[in-house]
PDB file of C-alpha atoms in Angstrom:
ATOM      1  CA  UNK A   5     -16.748  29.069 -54.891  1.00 74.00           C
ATOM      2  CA  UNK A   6     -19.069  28.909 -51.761  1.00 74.00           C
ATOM      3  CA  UNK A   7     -18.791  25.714 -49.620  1.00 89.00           C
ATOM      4  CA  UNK A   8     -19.395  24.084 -46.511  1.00 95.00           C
ATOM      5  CA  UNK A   9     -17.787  21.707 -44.675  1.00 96.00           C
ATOM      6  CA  UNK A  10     -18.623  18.742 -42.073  1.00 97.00           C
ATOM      7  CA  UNK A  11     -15.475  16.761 -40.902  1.00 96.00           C
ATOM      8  CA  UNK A  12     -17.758  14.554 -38.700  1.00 96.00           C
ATOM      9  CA  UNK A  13     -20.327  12.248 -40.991  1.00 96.00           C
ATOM     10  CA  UNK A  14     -21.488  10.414 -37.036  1.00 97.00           C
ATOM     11  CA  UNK A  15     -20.558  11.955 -33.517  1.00 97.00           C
ATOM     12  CA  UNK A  16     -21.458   9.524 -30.482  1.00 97.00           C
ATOM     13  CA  UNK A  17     -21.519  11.197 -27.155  1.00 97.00           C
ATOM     14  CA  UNK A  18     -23.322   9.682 -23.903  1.00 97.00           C
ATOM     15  CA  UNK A  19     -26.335  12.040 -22.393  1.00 97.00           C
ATOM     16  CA  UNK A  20     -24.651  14.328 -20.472  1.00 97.00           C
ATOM     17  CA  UNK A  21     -22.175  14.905 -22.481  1.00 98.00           C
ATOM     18  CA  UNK A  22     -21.203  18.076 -23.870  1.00 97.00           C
ATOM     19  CA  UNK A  23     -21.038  18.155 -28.227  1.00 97.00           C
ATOM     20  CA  UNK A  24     -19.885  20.029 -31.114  1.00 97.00           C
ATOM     21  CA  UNK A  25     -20.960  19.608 -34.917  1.00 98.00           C
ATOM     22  CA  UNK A  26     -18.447  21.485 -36.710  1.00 97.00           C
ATOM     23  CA  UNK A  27     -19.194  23.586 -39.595  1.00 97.00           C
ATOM     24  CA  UNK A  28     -16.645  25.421 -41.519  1.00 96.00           C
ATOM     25  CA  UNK A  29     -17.542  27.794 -44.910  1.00 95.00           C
ATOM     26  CA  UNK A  30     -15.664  29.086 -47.910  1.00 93.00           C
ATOM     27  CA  UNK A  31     -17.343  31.856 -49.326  1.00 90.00           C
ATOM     28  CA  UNK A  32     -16.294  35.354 -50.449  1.00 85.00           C
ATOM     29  CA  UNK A  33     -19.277  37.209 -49.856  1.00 84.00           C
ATOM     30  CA  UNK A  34     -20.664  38.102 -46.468  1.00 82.00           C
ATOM     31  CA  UNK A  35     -22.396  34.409 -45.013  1.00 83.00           C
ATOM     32  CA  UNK A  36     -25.336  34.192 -43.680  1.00 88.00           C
ATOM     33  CA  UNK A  37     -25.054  30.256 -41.958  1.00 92.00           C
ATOM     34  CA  UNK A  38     -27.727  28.158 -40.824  1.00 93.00           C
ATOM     35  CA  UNK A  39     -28.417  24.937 -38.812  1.00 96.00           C
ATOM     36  CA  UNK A  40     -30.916  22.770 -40.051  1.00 96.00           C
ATOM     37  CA  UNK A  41     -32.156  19.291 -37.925  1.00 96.00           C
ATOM     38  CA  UNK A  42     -34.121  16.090 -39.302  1.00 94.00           C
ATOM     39  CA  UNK A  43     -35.211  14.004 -36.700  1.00 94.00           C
ATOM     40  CA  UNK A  44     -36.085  10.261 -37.207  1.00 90.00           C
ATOM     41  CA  UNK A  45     -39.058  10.342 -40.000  1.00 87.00           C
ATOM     42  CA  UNK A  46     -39.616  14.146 -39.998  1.00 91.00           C
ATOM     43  CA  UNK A  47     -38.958  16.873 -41.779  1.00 93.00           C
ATOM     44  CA  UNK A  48     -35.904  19.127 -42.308  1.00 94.00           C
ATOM     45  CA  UNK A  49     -36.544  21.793 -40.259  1.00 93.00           C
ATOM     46  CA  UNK A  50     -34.377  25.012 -39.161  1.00 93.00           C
ATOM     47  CA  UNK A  51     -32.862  24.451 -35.625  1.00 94.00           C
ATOM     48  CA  UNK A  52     -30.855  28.393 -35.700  1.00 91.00           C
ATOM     49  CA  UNK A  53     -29.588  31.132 -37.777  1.00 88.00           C
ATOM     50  CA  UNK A  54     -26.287  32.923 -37.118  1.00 83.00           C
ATOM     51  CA  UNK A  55     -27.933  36.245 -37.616  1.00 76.00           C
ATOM     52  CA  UNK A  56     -30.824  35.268 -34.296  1.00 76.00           C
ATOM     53  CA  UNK A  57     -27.487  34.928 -31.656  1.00 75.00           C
ATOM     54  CA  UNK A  58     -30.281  32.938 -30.359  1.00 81.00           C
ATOM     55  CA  UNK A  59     -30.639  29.260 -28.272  1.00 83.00           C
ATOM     56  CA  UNK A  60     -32.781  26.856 -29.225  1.00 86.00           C
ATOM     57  CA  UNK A  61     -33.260  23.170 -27.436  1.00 91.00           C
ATOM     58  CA  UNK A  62     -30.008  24.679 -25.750  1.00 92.00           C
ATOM     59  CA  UNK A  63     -27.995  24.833 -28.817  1.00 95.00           C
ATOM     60  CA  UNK A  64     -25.637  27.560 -29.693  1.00 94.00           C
ATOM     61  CA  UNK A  65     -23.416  28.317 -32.548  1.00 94.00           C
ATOM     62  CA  UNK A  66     -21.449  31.315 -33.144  1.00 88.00           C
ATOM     63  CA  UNK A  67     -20.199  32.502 -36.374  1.00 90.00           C
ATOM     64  CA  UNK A  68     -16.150  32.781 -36.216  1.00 90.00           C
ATOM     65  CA  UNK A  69     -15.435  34.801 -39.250  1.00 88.00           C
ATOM     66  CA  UNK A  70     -11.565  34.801 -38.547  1.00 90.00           C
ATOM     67  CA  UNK A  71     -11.786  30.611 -38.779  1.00 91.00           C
ATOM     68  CA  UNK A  72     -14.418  30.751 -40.842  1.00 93.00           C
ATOM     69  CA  UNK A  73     -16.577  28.755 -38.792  1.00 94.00           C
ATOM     70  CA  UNK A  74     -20.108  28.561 -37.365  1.00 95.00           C
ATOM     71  CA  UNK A  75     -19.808  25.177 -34.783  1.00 96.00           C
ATOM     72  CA  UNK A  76     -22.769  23.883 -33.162  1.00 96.00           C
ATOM     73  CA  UNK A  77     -23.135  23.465 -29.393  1.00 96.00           C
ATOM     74  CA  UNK A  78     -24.791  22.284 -26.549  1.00 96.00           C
ATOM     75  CA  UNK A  79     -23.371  21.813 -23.146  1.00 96.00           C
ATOM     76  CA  UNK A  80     -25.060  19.001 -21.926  1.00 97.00           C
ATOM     77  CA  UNK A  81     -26.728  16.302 -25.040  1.00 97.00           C
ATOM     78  CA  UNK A  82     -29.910  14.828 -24.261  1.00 97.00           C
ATOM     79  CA  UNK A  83     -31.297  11.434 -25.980  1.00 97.00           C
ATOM     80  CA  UNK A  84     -33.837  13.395 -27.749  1.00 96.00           C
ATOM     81  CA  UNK A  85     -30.964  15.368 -29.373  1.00 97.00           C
ATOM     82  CA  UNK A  86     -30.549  12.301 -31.988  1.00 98.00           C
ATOM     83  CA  UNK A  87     -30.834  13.422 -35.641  1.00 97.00           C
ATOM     84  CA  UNK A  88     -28.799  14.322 -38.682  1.00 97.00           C
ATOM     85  CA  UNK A  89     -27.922  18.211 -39.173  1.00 98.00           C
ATOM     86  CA  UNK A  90     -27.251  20.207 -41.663  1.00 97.00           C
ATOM     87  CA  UNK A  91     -25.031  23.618 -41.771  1.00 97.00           C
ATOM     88  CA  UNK A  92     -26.187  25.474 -45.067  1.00 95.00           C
ATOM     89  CA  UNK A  93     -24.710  28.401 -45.788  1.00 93.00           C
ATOM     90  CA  UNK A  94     -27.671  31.362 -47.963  1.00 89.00           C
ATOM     91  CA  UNK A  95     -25.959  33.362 -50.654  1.00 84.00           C
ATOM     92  CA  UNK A  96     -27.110  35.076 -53.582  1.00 79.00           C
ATOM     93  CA  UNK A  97     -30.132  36.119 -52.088  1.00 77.00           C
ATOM     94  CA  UNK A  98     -31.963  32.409 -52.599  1.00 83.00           C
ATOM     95  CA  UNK A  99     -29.350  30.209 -52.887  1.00 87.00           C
ATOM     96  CA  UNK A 100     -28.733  27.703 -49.845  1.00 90.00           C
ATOM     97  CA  UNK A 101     -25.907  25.211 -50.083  1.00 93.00           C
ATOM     98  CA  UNK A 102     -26.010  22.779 -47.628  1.00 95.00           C
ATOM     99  CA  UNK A 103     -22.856  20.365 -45.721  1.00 96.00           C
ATOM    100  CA  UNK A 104     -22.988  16.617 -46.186  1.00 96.00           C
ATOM    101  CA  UNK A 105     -24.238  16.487 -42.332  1.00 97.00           C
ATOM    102  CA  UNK A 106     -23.477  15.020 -39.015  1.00 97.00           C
ATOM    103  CA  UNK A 107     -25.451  11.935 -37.456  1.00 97.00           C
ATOM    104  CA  UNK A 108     -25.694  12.851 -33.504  1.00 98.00           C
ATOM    105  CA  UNK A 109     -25.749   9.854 -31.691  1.00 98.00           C
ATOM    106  CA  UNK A 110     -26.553  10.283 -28.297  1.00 97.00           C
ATOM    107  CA  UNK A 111     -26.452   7.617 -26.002  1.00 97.00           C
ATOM    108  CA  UNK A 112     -27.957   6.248 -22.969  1.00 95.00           C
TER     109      UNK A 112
ATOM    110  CA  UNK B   9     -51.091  26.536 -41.955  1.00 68.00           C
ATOM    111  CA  UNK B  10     -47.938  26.932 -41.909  1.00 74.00           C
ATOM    112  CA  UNK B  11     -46.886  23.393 -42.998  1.00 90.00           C
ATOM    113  CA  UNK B  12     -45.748  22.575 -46.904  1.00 96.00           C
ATOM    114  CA  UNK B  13     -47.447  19.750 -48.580  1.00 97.00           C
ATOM    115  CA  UNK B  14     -46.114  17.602 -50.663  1.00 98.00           C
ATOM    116  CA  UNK B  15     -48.104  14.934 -53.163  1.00 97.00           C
ATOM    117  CA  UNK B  16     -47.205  12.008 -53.110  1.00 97.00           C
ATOM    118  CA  UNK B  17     -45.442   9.867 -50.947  1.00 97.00           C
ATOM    119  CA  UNK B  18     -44.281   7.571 -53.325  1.00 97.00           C
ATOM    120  CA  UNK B  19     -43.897   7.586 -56.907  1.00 96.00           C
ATOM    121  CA  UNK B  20     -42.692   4.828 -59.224  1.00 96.00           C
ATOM    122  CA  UNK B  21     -42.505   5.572 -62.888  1.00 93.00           C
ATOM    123  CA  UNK B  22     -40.798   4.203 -66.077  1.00 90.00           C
ATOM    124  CA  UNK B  23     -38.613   5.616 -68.354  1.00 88.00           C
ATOM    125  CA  UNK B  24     -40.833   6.654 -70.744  1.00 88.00           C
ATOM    126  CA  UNK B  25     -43.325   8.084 -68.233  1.00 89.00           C
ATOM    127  CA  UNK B  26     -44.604  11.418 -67.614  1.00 94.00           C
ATOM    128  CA  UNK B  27     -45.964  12.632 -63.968  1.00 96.00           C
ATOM    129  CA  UNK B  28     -45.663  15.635 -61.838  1.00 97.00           C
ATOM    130  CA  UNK B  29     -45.246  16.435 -58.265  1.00 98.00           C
ATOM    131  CA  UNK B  30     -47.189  18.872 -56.386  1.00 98.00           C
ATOM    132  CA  UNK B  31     -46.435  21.218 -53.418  1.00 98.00           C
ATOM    133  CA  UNK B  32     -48.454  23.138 -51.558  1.00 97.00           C
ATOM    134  CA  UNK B  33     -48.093  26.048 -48.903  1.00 96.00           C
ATOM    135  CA  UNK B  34     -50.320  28.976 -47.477  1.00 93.00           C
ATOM    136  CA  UNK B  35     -47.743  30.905 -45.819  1.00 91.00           C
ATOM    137  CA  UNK B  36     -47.837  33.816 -48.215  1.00 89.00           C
ATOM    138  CA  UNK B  37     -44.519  32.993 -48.613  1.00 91.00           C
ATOM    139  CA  UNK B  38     -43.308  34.097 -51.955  1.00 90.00           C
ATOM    140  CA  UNK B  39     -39.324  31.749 -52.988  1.00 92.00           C
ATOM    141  CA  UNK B  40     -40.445  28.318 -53.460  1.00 95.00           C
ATOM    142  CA  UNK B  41     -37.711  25.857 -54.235  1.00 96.00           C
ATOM    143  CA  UNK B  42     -37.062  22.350 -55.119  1.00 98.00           C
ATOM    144  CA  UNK B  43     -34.190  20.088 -53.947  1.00 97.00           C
ATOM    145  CA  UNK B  44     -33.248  16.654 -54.771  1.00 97.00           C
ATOM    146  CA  UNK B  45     -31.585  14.275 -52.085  1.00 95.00           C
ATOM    147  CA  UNK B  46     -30.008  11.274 -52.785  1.00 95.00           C
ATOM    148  CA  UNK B  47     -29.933   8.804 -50.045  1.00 91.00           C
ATOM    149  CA  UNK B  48     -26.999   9.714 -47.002  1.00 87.00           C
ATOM    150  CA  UNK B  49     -26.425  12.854 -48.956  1.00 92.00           C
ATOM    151  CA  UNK B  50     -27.712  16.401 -48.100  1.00 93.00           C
ATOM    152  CA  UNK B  51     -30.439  18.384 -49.996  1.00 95.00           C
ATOM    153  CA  UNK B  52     -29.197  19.343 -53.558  1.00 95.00           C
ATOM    154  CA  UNK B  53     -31.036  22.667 -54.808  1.00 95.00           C
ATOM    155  CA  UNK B  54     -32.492  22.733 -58.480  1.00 97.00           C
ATOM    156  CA  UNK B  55     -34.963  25.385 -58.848  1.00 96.00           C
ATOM    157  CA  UNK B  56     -35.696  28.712 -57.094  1.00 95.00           C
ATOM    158  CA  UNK B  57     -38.910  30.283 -57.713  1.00 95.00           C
ATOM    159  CA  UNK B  58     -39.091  33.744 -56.751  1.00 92.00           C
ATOM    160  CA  UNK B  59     -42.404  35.904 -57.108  1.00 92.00           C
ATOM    161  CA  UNK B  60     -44.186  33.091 -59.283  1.00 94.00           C
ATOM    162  CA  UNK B  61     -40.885  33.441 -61.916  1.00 94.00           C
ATOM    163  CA  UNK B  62     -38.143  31.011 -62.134  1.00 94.00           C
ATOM    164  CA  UNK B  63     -35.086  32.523 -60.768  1.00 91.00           C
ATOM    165  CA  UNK B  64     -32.438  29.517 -60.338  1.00 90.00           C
ATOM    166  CA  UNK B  65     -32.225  26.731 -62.407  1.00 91.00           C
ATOM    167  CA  UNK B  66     -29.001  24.930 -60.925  1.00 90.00           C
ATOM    168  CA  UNK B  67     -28.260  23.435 -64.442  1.00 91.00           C
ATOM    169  CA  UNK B  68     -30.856  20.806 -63.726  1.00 95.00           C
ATOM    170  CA  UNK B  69     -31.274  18.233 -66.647  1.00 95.00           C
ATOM    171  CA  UNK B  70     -34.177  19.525 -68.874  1.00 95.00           C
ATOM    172  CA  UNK B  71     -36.292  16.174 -68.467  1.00 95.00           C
ATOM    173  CA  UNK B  72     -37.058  18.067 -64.905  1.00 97.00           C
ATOM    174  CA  UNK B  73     -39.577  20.934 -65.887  1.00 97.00           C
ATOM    175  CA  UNK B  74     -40.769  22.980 -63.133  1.00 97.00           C
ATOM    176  CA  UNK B  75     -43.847  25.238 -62.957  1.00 97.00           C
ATOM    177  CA  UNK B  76     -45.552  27.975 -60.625  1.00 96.00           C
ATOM    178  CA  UNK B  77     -49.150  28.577 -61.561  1.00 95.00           C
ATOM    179  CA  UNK B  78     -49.856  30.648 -58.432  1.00 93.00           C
ATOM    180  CA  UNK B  79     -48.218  31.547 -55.527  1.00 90.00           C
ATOM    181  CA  UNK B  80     -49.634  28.959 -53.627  1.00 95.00           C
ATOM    182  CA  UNK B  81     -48.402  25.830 -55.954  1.00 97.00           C
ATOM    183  CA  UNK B  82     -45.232  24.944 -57.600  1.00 98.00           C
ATOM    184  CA  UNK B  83     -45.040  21.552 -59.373  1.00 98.00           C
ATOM    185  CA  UNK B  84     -42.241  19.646 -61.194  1.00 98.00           C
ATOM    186  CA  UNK B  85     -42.944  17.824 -63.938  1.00 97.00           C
ATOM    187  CA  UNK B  86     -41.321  14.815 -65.181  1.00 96.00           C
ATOM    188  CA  UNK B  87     -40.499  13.254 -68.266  1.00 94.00           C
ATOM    189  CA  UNK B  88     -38.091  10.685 -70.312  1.00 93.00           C
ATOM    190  CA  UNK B  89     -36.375  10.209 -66.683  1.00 94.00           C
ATOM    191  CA  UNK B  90     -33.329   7.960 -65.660  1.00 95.00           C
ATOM    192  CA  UNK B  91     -32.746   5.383 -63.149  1.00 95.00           C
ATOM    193  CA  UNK B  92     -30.296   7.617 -61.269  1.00 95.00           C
ATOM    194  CA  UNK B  93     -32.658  10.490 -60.698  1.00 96.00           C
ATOM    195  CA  UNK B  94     -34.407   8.468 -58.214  1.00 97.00           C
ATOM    196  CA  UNK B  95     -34.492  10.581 -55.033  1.00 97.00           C
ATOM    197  CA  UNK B  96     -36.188  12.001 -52.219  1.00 96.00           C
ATOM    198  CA  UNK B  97     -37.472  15.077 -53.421  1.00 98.00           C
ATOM    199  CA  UNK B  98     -37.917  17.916 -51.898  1.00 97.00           C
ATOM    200  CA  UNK B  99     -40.060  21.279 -52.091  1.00 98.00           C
ATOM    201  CA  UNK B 100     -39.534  24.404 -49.683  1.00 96.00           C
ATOM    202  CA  UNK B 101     -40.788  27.987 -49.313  1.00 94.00           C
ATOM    203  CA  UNK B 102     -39.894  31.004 -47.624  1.00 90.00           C
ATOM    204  CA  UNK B 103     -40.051  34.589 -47.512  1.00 86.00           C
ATOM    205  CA  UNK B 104     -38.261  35.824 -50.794  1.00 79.00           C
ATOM    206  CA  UNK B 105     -34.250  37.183 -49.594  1.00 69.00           C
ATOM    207  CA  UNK B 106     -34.050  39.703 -51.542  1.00 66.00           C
ATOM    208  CA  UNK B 107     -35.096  42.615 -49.285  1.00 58.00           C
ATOM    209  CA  UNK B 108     -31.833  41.777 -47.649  1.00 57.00           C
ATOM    210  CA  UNK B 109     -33.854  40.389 -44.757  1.00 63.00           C
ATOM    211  CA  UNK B 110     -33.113  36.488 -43.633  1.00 61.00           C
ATOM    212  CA  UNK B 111     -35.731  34.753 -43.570  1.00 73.00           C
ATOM    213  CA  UNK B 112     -36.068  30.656 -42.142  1.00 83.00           C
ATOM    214  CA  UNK B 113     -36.895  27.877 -44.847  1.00 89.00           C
ATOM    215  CA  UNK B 114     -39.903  25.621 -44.506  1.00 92.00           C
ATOM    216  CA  UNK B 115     -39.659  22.154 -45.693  1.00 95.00           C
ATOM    217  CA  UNK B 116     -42.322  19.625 -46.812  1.00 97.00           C
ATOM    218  CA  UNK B 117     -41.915  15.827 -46.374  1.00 96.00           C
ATOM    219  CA  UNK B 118     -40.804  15.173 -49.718  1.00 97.00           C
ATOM    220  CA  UNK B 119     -41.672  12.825 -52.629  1.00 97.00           C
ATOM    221  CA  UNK B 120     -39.411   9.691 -52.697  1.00 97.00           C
ATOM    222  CA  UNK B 121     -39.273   8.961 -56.380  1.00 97.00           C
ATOM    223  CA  UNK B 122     -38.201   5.859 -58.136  1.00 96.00           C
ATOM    224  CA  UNK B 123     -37.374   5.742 -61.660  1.00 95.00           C
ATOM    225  CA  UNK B 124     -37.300   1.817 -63.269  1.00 93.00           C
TER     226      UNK B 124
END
């Protein structure tokens, strides 16, 4: 059965900091993994796809098939970087199962 | 526009009531799902639409009914509901996956529903 995994229900790091959410999947079938954010009274909204290799807001997160992972990271936090996130994982085709999330807490 | 609406805000209903909730998008987008989230919990699918026809129905309790009339609008209606299925809930679109292709999910700002 498909799942994902989030260790870390609230991270606290001080600006400046480097963090990692981890996210680790179980799934048979080739993953497709996503990050979703939700900032303080706004919507869930898609902060990166594995399948983009992309950055966004200076986040990064690589999918490990070998540990089965797809961590995010960002070098240095900023305050702004406060929110929940999600990793979901997409499978058969329209299905998205998403992680209990991770409260970022960064501080001043 | 590339927002999803969502009406309403707020709902309150008994038991024995029946009412609907309405989403909205103009993206040409043409999956449209519904999630419900419980409070410090993640987003918990129930229905995929796909091409105006239902396509997943996560064994979601029958007293949720959804609907697509176009492929504009999907609505969910409600009926004979509990206490516990009060929840944020939550409507989404996005290009349909099944061309292989991976396409981003757009979320609206939900519904927060209370059942007394």
């Amino acid at each position: 059965a498909q799942r994902v995994t989030q260790p870390e229900k609230l991270l606290s790091v001080f600006k400046g900091a480097p963090v990692e959410l981890k996210c680790n999947y179980s799934y048979s079938g080739s993953p497709e993994l996503f990050w979703y954010v939700q900032y303080s009274r706004q919507r869930l909204q898609l902060l990166l796809r594995h399948i983009s290799r992309e950055s966004i807001k200076g986040f990064t997160a690589d999918l490990n098939k070998g540990e089965t992972s797809f961590h995010l990271k960002k070098p240095f936090a900023q305050e702004e970087d406060s929110a929940m996130y999600y990793c979901a994982l997409r499978y058969n085709f329209n299905k998205f199962y998403f992680g209990s999330g991770t409260k970022l807490n960064v501080k001043p | 526009d590339t927002e999803v609406t969502q009406t309403p805000k707020h709902l309150v209903m008994g038991m024995t009531n029946k009412k609907s909730l309405k989403c909205e998008q103009h993206m040409g987008h043409r999956a449209m799902y519904w999630y419900k989230q419980k409070a410090k919990k993640p987003p918990e699918l129930m229905f995929v639409y796909s091409y105006e026809k239902l396509s997943i129905n996560e064994s979601v309790p029958s007293r949720f009914s959804p609907e697509c009339p176009n492929s504009s609008l999907l609505n969910l209606h409600l009926h004979a509901l509990q206490p516990e299925d009060s929840a944020l809930y939550l409507c989404a679109s996005s290009q349909d996956s099944r061309s292989g292709s991976v396409y981003e999910q757009f979320f609206g700002p939900g519904t927060r529903l209370t059942v007394l």
